[in-house]
Short mmCIF file of C-alpha atoms (C1' of nucleotides) in Angstrom, two decimals:
data_model
loop_
_atom_site.label_atom_id
_atom_site.label_comp_id
_atom_site.label_asym_id
_atom_site.label_seq_id
_atom_site.Cartn_x
_atom_site.Cartn_y
_atom_site.Cartn_z
CA MET A 1 186.44 27.78 26.10
CA GLY A 2 186.02 31.09 24.32
CA ILE A 3 183.18 32.31 22.20
CA GLN A 4 181.17 29.55 20.62
CA ARG A 5 178.83 29.58 17.68
CA PRO A 6 175.20 30.23 18.54
CA LYS A 7 173.08 27.24 19.46
CA GLY A 8 171.54 25.54 16.48
CA THR A 9 173.97 26.98 13.94
CA GLN A 10 176.76 25.27 12.02
CA ASP A 11 180.18 26.02 10.64
CA LEU A 12 180.43 24.38 7.26
CA LEU A 13 184.05 23.43 6.80
CA PRO A 14 185.98 22.40 3.69
CA GLY A 15 185.01 18.84 2.94
CA THR A 16 181.38 19.56 3.78
CA VAL A 17 180.97 22.72 1.75
CA GLU A 18 181.65 20.72 -1.40
CA GLN A 19 178.56 18.64 -0.63
CA TRP A 20 176.47 21.78 -0.36
CA GLN A 21 177.88 23.08 -3.61
CA TYR A 22 177.01 19.83 -5.32
CA LEU A 23 173.46 19.89 -3.98
CA GLU A 24 172.93 23.53 -4.88
CA ALA A 25 174.34 23.03 -8.37
CA THR A 26 171.99 20.12 -8.97
CA ILE A 27 169.05 22.17 -7.76
CA ARG A 28 169.90 25.09 -10.04
CA CYS A 29 170.24 22.73 -12.93
CA VAL A 30 166.79 21.21 -12.41
CA CYS A 31 165.24 24.65 -11.94
CA ARG A 32 166.73 25.85 -15.17
CA ASP A 33 165.35 22.81 -16.98
CA TYR A 34 161.88 23.54 -15.61
CA GLY A 35 162.10 27.22 -16.49
CA TYR A 36 162.30 28.67 -12.98
CA GLU A 37 164.33 31.77 -12.20
CA GLU A 38 166.08 32.66 -8.99
CA ILE A 39 164.87 35.38 -6.65
CA ARG A 40 166.78 36.79 -3.67
CA THR A 41 164.96 38.72 -1.00
CA PRO A 42 166.20 40.25 2.29
CA MET A 43 167.22 38.16 5.29
CA PHE A 44 164.84 40.19 7.42
CA GLU A 45 161.47 41.78 6.82
CA ALA A 46 158.87 43.79 8.68
CA THR A 47 157.49 41.51 11.37
CA GLU A 48 153.98 42.15 10.16
CA LEU A 49 154.68 40.38 6.87
CA PHE A 50 155.16 37.05 8.60
CA GLN A 51 152.37 37.64 11.08
CA ARG A 52 149.93 38.13 8.23
CA GLY A 53 151.50 35.79 5.74
CA VAL A 54 152.35 32.77 7.85
CA GLY A 55 149.45 33.21 10.27
CA GLN A 56 149.07 34.57 13.79
CA THR A 57 148.04 31.21 15.17
CA THR A 58 151.02 29.25 13.90
CA ASP A 59 153.86 28.15 16.17
CA ILE A 60 156.32 29.84 13.87
CA VAL A 61 154.81 33.24 14.55
CA LYS A 62 153.83 32.62 18.14
CA LYS A 63 157.10 31.32 19.49
CA GLU A 64 159.79 30.76 16.90
CA MET A 65 160.61 34.09 15.31
CA TYR A 66 163.79 36.06 15.78
CA THR A 67 162.18 39.46 16.20
CA PHE A 68 163.94 42.67 17.17
CA LEU A 69 163.48 46.42 17.08
CA ASP A 70 165.86 48.26 14.81
CA LYS A 71 167.28 51.64 15.70
CA GLY A 72 164.24 53.32 14.24
CA ASP A 73 161.95 51.30 16.52
CA ARG A 74 160.61 49.22 13.65
CA SER A 75 159.84 45.62 14.45
CA MET A 76 161.92 43.40 12.21
CA THR A 77 162.08 39.62 11.94
CA LEU A 78 164.72 37.29 10.55
CA ARG A 79 162.91 35.35 7.85
CA PRO A 80 161.52 32.04 9.16
CA GLU A 81 160.40 30.98 5.68
CA LEU A 82 160.27 32.61 2.28
CA THR A 83 156.83 32.24 0.76
CA ALA A 84 155.57 35.41 2.40
CA SER A 85 158.64 37.35 1.28
CA VAL A 86 158.34 36.15 -2.30
CA CYS A 87 154.69 37.17 -2.39
CA ARG A 88 155.62 40.54 -0.96
CA ALA A 89 158.27 40.96 -3.64
CA TYR A 90 155.78 39.92 -6.30
CA VAL A 91 153.39 42.65 -5.20
CA GLU A 92 155.98 45.31 -4.43
CA ASN A 93 157.78 44.89 -7.75
CA LYS A 94 154.51 44.57 -9.63
CA LEU A 95 155.47 41.23 -11.10
CA TYR A 96 151.76 40.68 -11.77
CA GLY A 97 152.34 43.06 -14.66
CA GLN A 98 154.74 40.62 -16.30
CA PRO A 99 153.76 37.59 -18.37
CA GLN A 100 152.07 35.13 -16.04
CA PRO A 101 152.73 32.84 -14.35
CA VAL A 102 155.88 33.96 -12.58
CA LYS A 103 158.02 30.94 -11.78
CA LEU A 104 160.60 31.55 -9.07
CA TYR A 105 163.00 29.62 -6.88
CA TYR A 106 165.24 30.49 -3.96
CA ILE A 107 168.04 28.93 -1.91
CA GLY A 108 169.14 30.38 1.38
CA PRO A 109 169.16 30.45 5.16
CA MET A 110 166.04 30.70 7.33
CA PHE A 111 165.87 31.36 11.05
CA ARG A 112 163.65 29.85 13.72
CA TYR A 113 164.12 29.90 17.45
CA GLU A 114 163.70 26.23 18.30
CA ARG A 115 165.34 23.56 20.44
CA PRO A 116 167.81 21.95 18.06
CA GLN A 117 167.68 18.24 17.42
CA SER A 118 168.50 15.90 14.61
CA GLY A 119 167.37 17.58 11.38
CA ARG A 120 166.40 20.80 13.14
CA PHE A 121 168.44 23.97 13.45
CA ARG A 122 168.01 27.61 14.32
CA GLN A 123 169.68 28.64 11.13
CA PHE A 124 168.82 26.17 8.42
CA HIS A 125 168.68 26.28 4.66
CA GLN A 126 165.82 25.88 2.30
CA PHE A 127 165.40 25.52 -1.39
CA GLY A 128 161.94 26.54 -2.47
CA VAL A 129 159.83 27.24 -5.49
CA GLU A 130 156.85 29.57 -5.90
CA VAL A 131 154.58 29.88 -8.93
CA LEU A 132 152.36 32.93 -8.89
CA GLY A 133 149.50 33.76 -11.19
CA ALA A 134 148.29 30.33 -12.30
CA ASP A 135 145.51 28.29 -10.76
CA GLN A 136 145.50 25.32 -13.10
CA PRO A 137 146.08 21.80 -11.75
CA VAL A 138 148.99 21.39 -14.18
CA VAL A 139 150.95 23.85 -12.11
CA ASP A 140 150.50 21.78 -8.98
CA ALA A 141 151.61 18.71 -10.88
CA GLU A 142 154.60 20.49 -12.42
CA VAL A 143 155.82 21.70 -9.06
CA ILE A 144 155.58 18.27 -7.46
CA SER A 145 157.18 16.74 -10.50
CA LEU A 146 160.10 19.15 -10.15
CA VAL A 147 160.68 17.91 -6.61
CA TRP A 148 160.43 14.32 -7.75
CA ASN A 149 162.80 14.89 -10.62
CA LEU A 150 165.37 16.54 -8.38
CA TYR A 151 165.36 13.60 -5.99
CA GLN A 152 165.71 11.23 -8.91
CA ARG A 153 168.75 13.09 -10.15
CA LEU A 154 170.27 13.05 -6.71
CA GLY A 155 169.68 9.33 -6.55
CA LEU A 156 167.53 9.40 -3.40
CA THR A 157 165.45 6.32 -2.69
CA GLN A 158 163.02 5.25 0.04
CA LEU A 159 160.97 8.36 -0.64
CA GLU A 160 157.35 8.75 0.28
CA VAL A 161 155.42 11.43 -1.54
CA HIS A 162 152.16 12.22 0.19
CA VAL A 163 149.49 14.26 -1.55
CA ASN A 164 146.26 15.63 -0.23
CA SER A 165 143.73 18.37 -0.82
CA VAL A 166 142.71 20.52 2.10
CA GLY A 167 140.17 22.38 -0.01
CA CYS A 168 139.37 26.02 -0.34
CA PRO A 169 138.38 28.05 2.75
CA THR A 170 134.73 27.22 2.18
CA CYS A 171 135.03 23.46 2.01
CA ARG A 172 137.69 23.43 4.69
CA ALA A 173 135.33 25.14 7.12
CA LYS A 174 132.68 22.57 6.31
CA HIS A 175 135.14 19.76 6.94
CA ARG A 176 136.16 21.27 10.22
CA VAL A 177 132.59 21.25 11.47
CA GLN A 178 132.03 17.66 10.36
CA LEU A 179 135.22 16.55 11.99
CA GLN A 180 134.34 18.16 15.29
CA GLU A 181 130.92 16.54 15.19
CA PHE A 182 132.57 13.18 14.61
CA LEU A 183 135.12 13.60 17.36
CA VAL A 184 132.98 15.20 20.04
CA THR A 185 131.87 11.82 21.37
CA ARG A 186 135.43 10.46 21.38
CA ARG A 187 137.05 13.51 22.78
CA ASN A 188 138.20 11.79 25.96
CA GLU A 189 140.15 9.20 23.92
CA LEU A 190 142.42 11.90 22.55
CA CYS A 191 145.83 12.79 23.95
CA ASN A 192 146.29 16.02 25.91
CA ASP A 193 147.66 17.92 22.93
CA CYS A 194 144.73 16.87 20.81
CA GLN A 195 142.23 17.85 23.47
CA GLU A 196 143.47 21.37 22.96
CA ARG A 197 143.61 21.04 19.21
CA PHE A 198 139.96 20.11 19.19
CA GLU A 199 138.87 23.74 19.32
CA ARG A 200 141.84 25.47 17.84
CA ASN A 201 142.87 23.25 14.95
CA PRO A 202 140.94 19.97 14.76
CA LEU A 203 142.44 19.06 11.37
CA ARG A 204 145.77 18.58 13.10
CA ILE A 205 144.37 15.73 15.17
CA LEU A 206 144.31 13.71 11.97
CA ASP A 207 148.09 13.49 11.77
CA CYS A 208 148.82 13.12 15.47
CA LYS A 209 151.36 10.35 16.08
CA ASN A 210 149.65 9.15 19.25
CA PRO A 211 148.14 5.65 18.62
CA SER A 212 144.97 6.35 20.58
CA CYS A 213 144.34 9.45 18.49
CA GLN A 214 144.96 7.44 15.36
CA ALA A 215 142.38 4.95 16.56
CA ALA A 216 139.87 7.62 17.55
CA THR A 217 140.06 9.19 14.12
CA THR A 218 139.67 6.05 12.03
CA GLY A 219 136.60 6.47 9.95
CA ALA A 220 136.58 10.21 10.51
CA PRO A 221 135.23 12.29 7.64
CA THR A 222 137.97 13.17 5.19
CA THR A 223 138.31 16.38 3.28
CA TYR A 224 137.05 14.54 0.21
CA ASP A 225 133.58 14.28 1.72
CA THR A 226 133.29 18.04 1.80
CA LEU A 227 135.31 19.20 -1.19
CA CYS A 228 133.32 21.50 -3.42
CA PRO A 229 133.08 20.48 -7.11
CA ASP A 230 135.81 22.90 -8.09
CA CYS A 231 138.30 21.66 -5.48
CA SER A 232 137.35 18.10 -6.16
CA THR A 233 137.97 18.17 -9.91
CA HIS A 234 141.13 20.16 -9.34
CA PHE A 235 142.47 17.46 -7.07
CA GLU A 236 141.55 14.63 -9.40
CA ARG A 237 143.23 16.36 -12.27
CA VAL A 238 146.41 16.87 -10.25
CA LEU A 239 146.56 13.17 -9.48
CA VAL A 240 146.11 12.20 -13.12
CA LEU A 241 148.88 14.54 -14.19
CA LEU A 242 151.22 13.29 -11.47
CA GLY A 243 150.74 9.81 -12.82
CA LEU A 244 151.58 11.00 -16.31
CA ALA A 245 154.73 12.68 -15.01
CA GLY A 246 155.84 9.38 -13.51
CA VAL A 247 155.68 10.56 -9.92
CA VAL A 248 155.15 7.76 -7.42
CA TYR A 249 152.84 9.20 -4.78
CA ARG A 250 150.35 8.24 -2.14
CA VAL A 251 147.11 10.02 -1.40
CA ASN A 252 147.10 10.71 2.32
CA PRO A 253 143.83 12.15 3.62
CA ARG A 254 145.47 12.79 6.98
CA LEU A 255 148.12 15.08 5.61
CA VAL A 256 147.63 18.52 7.07
CA ARG A 257 150.06 21.37 6.68
CA GLY A 258 150.87 23.60 9.60
CA LEU A 259 150.85 26.97 7.94
CA ASP A 260 147.61 28.89 7.68
CA TYR A 261 147.87 29.85 4.05
CA TYR A 262 147.48 26.47 2.36
CA THR A 263 144.48 25.75 0.12
CA LYS A 264 143.61 22.83 -2.14
CA THR A 265 146.71 20.78 -2.93
CA ALA A 266 149.08 19.97 -0.06
CA PHE A 267 152.03 17.62 -0.28
CA GLU A 268 155.00 16.38 1.66
CA VAL A 269 157.99 14.16 0.96
CA MET A 270 159.37 11.94 3.69
CA VAL A 271 162.48 9.84 4.21
CA GLU A 272 162.14 7.77 7.38
CA GLU A 273 165.82 6.92 7.70
CA ILE A 274 166.92 10.41 8.69
CA GLY A 275 165.26 10.47 12.10
CA ALA A 276 162.16 11.86 13.70
CA GLN A 277 162.18 14.94 11.48
CA SER A 278 161.64 12.96 8.34
CA ALA A 279 159.96 15.54 6.12
CA ILE A 280 162.45 16.76 3.55
CA CYS A 281 159.99 18.79 1.55
CA GLY A 282 156.59 20.30 2.16
CA GLY A 283 154.32 22.60 0.26
CA GLY A 284 151.04 23.30 -1.37
CA ARG A 285 148.74 25.80 -2.94
CA TYR A 286 148.03 29.16 -1.30
CA ASP A 287 145.48 30.97 -3.41
CA GLY A 288 144.65 33.61 -0.82
CA LEU A 289 148.07 34.66 0.33
CA VAL A 290 148.98 37.40 -2.12
CA GLU A 291 145.69 39.14 -1.43
CA GLU A 292 146.20 38.72 2.31
CA ILE A 293 149.44 40.61 1.98
CA GLY A 294 147.74 43.45 0.16
CA GLY A 295 148.21 42.49 -3.48
CA PRO A 296 145.75 41.67 -6.22
CA SER A 297 143.95 38.36 -5.88
CA THR A 298 146.52 35.92 -7.24
CA PRO A 299 146.74 32.15 -7.05
CA GLY A 300 150.02 30.63 -5.91
CA ILE A 301 151.68 27.34 -5.16
CA GLY A 302 155.07 26.36 -3.86
CA PHE A 303 157.14 24.27 -1.53
CA ALA A 304 160.15 24.45 0.72
CA MET A 305 162.84 21.83 1.04
CA GLY A 306 165.15 21.46 4.05
CA LEU A 307 168.65 21.16 2.63
CA GLU A 308 170.25 19.87 5.83
CA ARG A 309 167.76 17.03 5.82
CA VAL A 310 168.27 16.25 2.15
CA LEU A 311 172.01 16.17 2.74
CA THR A 312 171.56 13.83 5.69
CA ALA A 313 169.51 11.51 3.51
CA LEU A 314 172.15 11.62 0.79
CA GLN A 315 174.84 10.80 3.33
CA ILE A 316 172.91 7.88 4.79
CA GLN A 317 172.13 6.51 1.36
CA ASN A 318 175.70 7.08 0.26
CA LYS A 319 174.69 9.10 -2.75
CA LEU A 320 177.18 11.94 -2.52
CA PRO A 321 179.86 12.14 -5.21
CA GLU A 322 183.41 11.29 -4.24
CA GLU A 323 185.81 14.05 -3.41
CA LYS A 324 188.11 14.95 -6.25
CA PRO A 325 191.83 15.52 -5.76
CA LYS A 326 192.37 19.12 -4.83
CA GLN A 327 195.48 19.92 -6.81
CA PHE A 328 196.86 18.81 -10.12
CA ALA A 329 200.46 19.58 -9.21
CA MET A 330 202.55 20.86 -6.33
CA LEU A 331 205.49 23.14 -6.90
CA ILE A 332 208.47 22.33 -4.72
CA ALA A 333 210.96 25.16 -4.61
CA LEU A 334 214.10 24.85 -2.49
CA GLY A 335 215.83 28.04 -1.42
CA GLU A 336 215.00 31.65 -2.01
CA LYS A 337 216.25 31.91 -5.58
CA ALA A 338 214.28 28.87 -6.59
CA GLN A 339 211.29 30.26 -4.80
CA ASN A 340 211.50 33.44 -6.87
CA GLU A 341 211.65 31.51 -10.11
CA GLY A 342 209.03 29.05 -8.92
CA PHE A 343 206.65 31.73 -7.81
CA SER A 344 206.53 33.27 -11.24
CA LEU A 345 206.14 29.86 -12.84
CA LEU A 346 203.28 29.15 -10.47
CA SER A 347 201.56 32.33 -11.45
CA ALA A 348 201.97 31.52 -15.14
CA LEU A 349 200.45 28.07 -14.63
CA ARG A 350 197.54 29.46 -12.67
CA ALA A 351 196.92 32.07 -15.33
CA GLN A 352 196.41 29.14 -17.71
CA GLY A 353 193.75 27.76 -15.37
CA MET A 354 195.69 24.91 -13.84
CA PRO A 355 195.12 24.02 -10.18
CA VAL A 356 198.66 24.22 -8.87
CA SER A 357 199.98 25.25 -5.47
CA MET A 358 203.21 25.31 -3.52
CA ASP A 359 204.57 24.77 -0.05
CA LEU A 360 204.13 27.81 2.15
CA LEU A 361 206.15 26.71 5.14
CA GLY A 362 209.66 26.42 3.68
CA ARG A 363 209.88 22.74 4.47
CA SER A 364 212.26 20.04 3.33
CA LEU A 365 212.00 18.34 -0.04
CA LYS A 366 210.97 15.13 1.59
CA THR A 367 208.22 16.70 3.60
CA GLN A 368 206.94 18.59 0.62
CA LEU A 369 206.74 15.43 -1.44
CA LYS A 370 204.83 13.79 1.36
CA ALA A 371 202.44 16.72 1.41
CA ALA A 372 202.05 16.66 -2.38
CA ASN A 373 201.17 13.03 -2.14
CA ARG A 374 198.54 13.64 0.45
CA GLN A 375 196.97 16.39 -1.61
CA GLY A 376 196.43 13.85 -4.32
CA ALA A 377 198.62 15.81 -6.70
CA GLN A 378 199.58 13.97 -9.86
CA PHE A 379 202.81 15.84 -10.37
CA ALA A 380 205.55 17.45 -8.32
CA LEU A 381 207.43 20.29 -9.97
CA ILE A 382 210.81 20.32 -8.32
CA LEU A 383 213.05 23.35 -8.58
CA GLY A 384 216.28 23.58 -6.54
CA GLU A 385 219.63 25.31 -6.83
CA GLU A 386 221.01 22.67 -9.19
CA GLU A 387 218.08 22.86 -11.55
CA LEU A 388 218.15 26.62 -11.44
CA GLU A 389 221.76 26.71 -12.58
CA ARG A 390 220.94 24.50 -15.52
CA ASN A 391 217.65 26.26 -16.27
CA VAL A 392 215.58 23.11 -15.94
CA LEU A 393 212.65 21.87 -13.91
CA LEU A 394 212.14 18.36 -12.58
CA LEU A 395 208.75 17.08 -13.57
CA ARG A 396 207.97 14.15 -11.32
CA ASP A 397 204.98 11.92 -11.91
CA LEU A 398 203.82 10.89 -8.45
CA MET A 399 201.64 8.08 -9.72
CA LEU A 400 204.34 6.39 -11.77
CA GLY A 401 207.29 7.43 -9.64
CA GLU A 402 209.15 8.66 -12.73
CA GLN A 403 210.61 12.04 -13.36
CA MET A 404 212.03 13.97 -16.29
CA GLU A 405 213.89 17.20 -16.82
CA VAL A 406 212.21 19.99 -18.70
CA PRO A 407 213.90 23.23 -19.81
CA LEU A 408 212.42 26.09 -17.81
CA VAL A 409 211.36 27.96 -20.94
CA GLU A 410 209.22 25.02 -22.01
CA ALA A 411 207.88 24.24 -18.56
CA VAL A 412 204.44 25.85 -18.87
CA GLU A 413 203.84 24.28 -22.24
CA GLN A 414 204.92 20.78 -21.14
CA ILE A 415 202.92 20.87 -17.95
CA LYS A 416 199.88 22.05 -19.80
CA LYS A 417 200.16 19.11 -22.13
CA LYS A 418 200.14 16.74 -19.16
CA TYR A 419 197.23 18.58 -17.64
CA GLN A 420 195.09 18.45 -20.75
CA ARG A 421 195.69 14.77 -21.07
CA GLY A 422 194.42 14.30 -17.53
CA VAL A 423 191.31 16.39 -18.04
"C1'" G B 1 158.65 25.41 26.63
"C1'" U B 2 158.97 19.83 28.45
"C1'" G B 3 161.67 15.06 29.05
"C1'" G B 4 166.06 11.83 28.69
"C1'" G B 5 171.43 10.84 27.42
"C1'" U B 6 176.46 12.62 27.15
"C1'" G B 7 180.86 15.88 28.21
"C1'" U B 8 188.84 12.81 29.03
"C1'" G B 9 194.43 15.87 23.82
"C1'" G B 10 192.60 17.62 16.64
"C1'" C B 11 189.39 12.91 16.27
"C1'" G B 12 188.01 7.95 18.36
"C1'" A B 13 188.49 5.83 23.06
"C1'" A B 14 190.44 3.21 28.12
"C1'" G B 15 190.33 4.65 32.99
"C1'" U B 16 184.31 0.93 38.53
"C1'" G B 17 188.40 6.85 45.09
"C1'" G B 18 194.80 5.97 45.68
"C1'" U B 19 201.58 7.11 43.43
"C1'" U B 20 203.99 9.66 36.87
"C1'" A B 21 195.95 9.99 32.81
"C1'" A B 22 196.32 3.55 28.62
"C1'" C B 23 195.81 2.81 23.44
"C1'" G B 24 194.45 3.79 18.15
"C1'" C B 25 194.11 7.49 14.22
"C1'" A B 26 195.61 12.22 12.75
"C1'" C B 27 199.47 15.82 13.17
"C1'" C B 28 204.87 17.38 13.64
"C1'" G B 29 210.03 15.83 13.38
"C1'" G B 30 213.85 12.16 12.48
"C1'" U B 31 216.15 7.28 10.36
"C1'" U B 32 223.76 10.96 7.41
"C1'" U B 33 223.93 15.92 3.02
"C1'" G B 34 217.89 17.16 -2.22
"C1'" U B 35 213.15 12.63 -3.57
"C1'" G B 36 206.85 10.77 -1.46
"C1'" G B 37 202.90 6.89 -0.41
"C1'" U B 38 205.47 1.25 3.54
"C1'" A B 39 208.67 0.25 8.02
"C1'" C B 40 211.21 1.92 12.48
"C1'" C B 41 212.22 5.88 16.25
"C1'" G B 42 210.78 10.28 18.79
"C1'" G B 43 207.30 14.47 19.98
"C1'" C B 44 202.22 15.79 21.02
"C1'" A B 45 196.59 16.50 27.90
"C1'" U B 46 200.97 20.23 34.62
"C1'" U B 47 195.17 17.60 33.16
"C1'" C B 48 189.88 15.09 32.50
"C1'" G B 49 183.43 21.22 29.96
"C1'" U B 50 183.23 25.07 34.14
"C1'" G B 51 182.49 26.42 39.43
"C1'" G B 52 181.75 24.69 44.18
"C1'" G B 53 181.49 20.51 47.82
"C1'" U B 54 182.54 15.45 50.21
"C1'" U B 55 187.40 12.94 51.31
"C1'" C B 56 193.92 12.04 54.06
"C1'" G B 57 193.21 11.54 48.61
"C1'" A B 58 188.48 12.70 42.83
"C1'" G B 59 188.73 12.30 35.92
"C1'" A B 60 185.93 9.11 38.85
"C1'" C B 61 181.05 10.57 44.39
"C1'" C B 62 177.45 15.03 45.37
"C1'" C B 63 175.46 19.95 43.91
"C1'" A B 64 175.19 23.80 40.50
"C1'" U B 65 176.19 25.71 35.78
"C1'" C B 66 177.35 25.60 30.64
"C1'" A B 67 177.62 22.97 26.17
"C1'" U B 68 176.06 19.13 23.09
"C1'" C B 69 172.95 15.08 21.40
"C1'" C B 70 168.15 12.71 21.09
"C1'" A B 71 162.85 12.91 21.68
"C1'" C B 72 158.08 15.75 22.45
"C1'" C B 73 155.59 20.26 20.66
"C1'" C B 74 156.00 22.10 15.76
"C1'" C B 75 158.18 22.26 11.24
"C1'" A B 76 161.99 21.92 6.22
#
RNA sequence: GUGGGUGUGGCGAAGUGGUUAACGCACCGGUUUGUGGUACCGGCAUUCGUGGGUUCGAGACCCAUCAUCCACCCCA
């Protein structure tokens, strides 16, 4: 076998691309309704952006980035996520000078060097939203409601929306200490991974899948015990507003997000049916990130949604729209003279916006009819030597099996009439 | 990075060491000259991911390698 596509990448072929187009169109529609505008940033950025933005200690930065030196010896990285880039763009383009908040969305490929598995790729696609310059709880609720609304429109069911507050850096640090104090006596009950997490990232132990870790952490102090008054009222307000927006959610004190920048509200949406990688959307507030990147202190919140995973869920739940017939009519021209006449007719029909095509292999009438049938065409426009001599076109209705003769001069008009009736 | 499964034509799938590698779908062509969706007929893998090895003999056994899938880690 010759050259193959890189591991963890996909060729999206006709038949599948339509599903992506449908999903993307629905997303854009919801974003427009919510008043979000699209932003497009580069596929690669200075490596430092992700190191600072995503966090040096995260797996993404430590082992999953596609990093390379360009010809000027600058370290560049294929974007593994987009929140850092959007914040960079916000600062660099001085969007803080525009009316606040700035409400943005993006759709595009991300790159992470991982072992592929179900729902996990090296090039994958995310839809995401970022709101910069607003710290009110309503923003958190609006963003989550946007996600909810999108899934409703897509018809997805069996969703689990988990919401939590991880607090600001101050209360998070307090929680961390309390958690370690709680766990220190049970440390030997934890799995190997969690033994290591104990020092590095004890919050993560809370959402370990290992049953013994689950048991060891029952009754552990939650973030709510340590939330400062500000974080606490913020969280309560978010929950109230979510209820008012009709979002069905669950408060999950064990929900911890993996990226360093999250503060206060964190949330995740899961669909169990799609496999081990069941999170189809994850996000939260990141009030310190813009400043971390070198901009003015600016609150922010956003999420990212894995489109491959959403599509998988839609497939499993059978919620994708049916494929429409590709062509309205097929032109069947027999012989070179007829092809000349037919080709110009074809171009006239297409100029009028009708989806019409013709045989490109010079095949027999019979074969072409068969092909037209398979395309789902409603009409066959037959033009042979005989018709040419009499200046007519055979207009055959493939559904009814009837055909009529139309003078060539009236052909476009007549066909258009049929087409408009169908549309 | 770790662990497990799989690899036969475009797709699905038989083939438990022995002469010519089933079958289904798809595809292409035909069933008298220019009329489709059905039916019938025919065509479509010098070869079983690749490279070695065992054997009189291998798609089947062994080794290596590559690819792919699933799971862990982590994330969308």
